[in-house]
Amino acid sequence: MKNEAKKEVIRIDAKDKTLGRLATEIALVLQGKNNPGYAMMIL
């Protein structure tokens, strides 16, 4: 049984963003919270 991860490339425009705002945006992507199907109450 193979477990294959879905790979996706996400580009984030860092122009005119502070380091903190950029780090927050990257963290949300890594947690999967940028997904339209994400619902906080369903964990």
XYZ file of N, CA and C in Angstrom:
129
model
N 0.850 -1.175 0.000
C 0.000 0.000 0.000
C 0.893 1.234 0.000
N 0.796 2.014 -1.057
C 1.612 3.221 -1.157
C 0.828 4.426 -0.673
N 1.498 5.259 0.080
C 0.895 6.508 0.534
C 1.547 7.640 -0.247
N 0.825 8.175 -1.193
C 1.387 9.221 -2.032
C 0.857 10.581 -1.611
N 1.760 11.497 -1.379
C 1.376 12.859 -0.999
C 1.109 13.677 -2.257
N 0.122 14.531 -2.171
C -0.203 15.418 -3.284
C 0.726 16.624 -3.213
N 1.531 16.803 -4.244
C 2.488 17.902 -4.265
C 1.899 19.085 -5.016
N 2.135 20.255 -4.472
C 1.585 21.465 -5.066
C 2.593 22.594 -4.876
N 2.768 23.391 -5.900
C 3.664 24.540 -5.817
C 2.817 25.785 -5.596
N 3.146 26.527 -4.564
C 2.425 27.757 -4.245
C 3.427 28.898 -4.262
N 3.115 29.918 -5.020
C 3.984 31.096 -5.084
C 3.343 32.216 -4.287
N 4.143 32.847 -3.454
C 3.661 33.943 -2.625
C 4.453 35.191 -2.979
N 3.736 36.247 -3.293
C 4.370 37.512 -3.637
C 4.805 38.208 -2.346
N 6.102 38.373 -2.164
C 6.636 38.962 -0.937
C 6.915 40.455 -1.074
N 6.617 41.003 -2.231
C 6.907 42.417 -2.460
C 6.027 43.289 -1.565
N 6.635 44.258 -0.941
C 5.964 45.232 -0.070
C 5.282 44.593 1.143
N 5.755 43.428 1.591
C 5.202 42.797 2.790
C 6.278 42.742 3.861
N 5.873 42.925 5.104
C 6.825 42.806 6.202
C 7.085 41.326 6.466
N 8.159 41.039 7.165
C 8.539 39.658 7.434
C 7.470 38.926 8.238
N 6.886 39.596 9.203
C 5.855 38.967 10.031
C 4.615 38.596 9.239
N 4.154 39.503 8.375
C 2.963 39.228 7.546
C 3.245 38.089 6.568
N 4.447 38.074 6.022
C 4.836 37.020 5.092
C 4.903 35.674 5.807
N 5.479 35.655 6.999
C 5.576 34.419 7.778
C 4.192 33.885 8.129
N 3.260 34.778 8.457
C 1.896 34.366 8.779
C 1.215 33.745 7.570
N 1.386 34.348 6.416
C 0.777 33.824 5.193
C 1.338 32.447 4.845
N 2.644 32.272 5.008
C 3.280 30.979 4.731
C 2.798 29.926 5.722
N 2.673 30.298 6.997
C 2.203 29.360 8.018
C 0.781 28.888 7.720
N -0.082 29.778 7.265
C -1.458 29.400 6.930
C -1.491 28.405 5.772
N -0.618 28.599 4.799
C -0.545 27.676 3.663
C -0.049 26.311 4.131
N 0.981 26.283 4.971
C 1.531 25.018 5.453
C 0.537 24.248 6.319
N -0.323 24.949 7.035
C -1.333 24.309 7.878
C -2.560 23.877 7.080
N -2.660 24.323 5.836
C -3.792 23.970 5.001
C -4.995 24.866 5.192
N -4.818 25.974 5.872
C -5.938 26.863 6.151
C -6.292 27.759 4.972
N -5.530 27.686 3.901
C -5.851 28.455 2.699
C -6.795 27.683 1.785
N -7.080 26.447 2.145
C -7.946 25.578 1.368
C -9.403 26.007 1.522
N -10.158 26.141 0.433
C -11.561 26.555 0.541
C -12.408 25.570 1.344
N -11.990 24.316 1.428
C -12.745 23.310 2.168
C -12.407 23.253 3.645
N -11.532 24.123 4.112
C -11.123 24.112 5.514
C -12.245 24.655 6.390
N -12.590 23.918 7.418
C -13.576 24.378 8.396
C -12.976 24.164 9.778
N -12.854 25.223 10.540
C -12.182 25.161 11.832
C -12.874 24.201 12.799
N -14.204 24.110 12.731
C -14.909 23.257 13.682
C -14.838 21.781 13.326
N -14.331 21.466 12.133
C -14.175 20.067 11.726
C -12.690 19.734 11.753
N -12.252 19.098 12.805
C -10.831 18.755 12.927
C -10.610 17.290 12.884
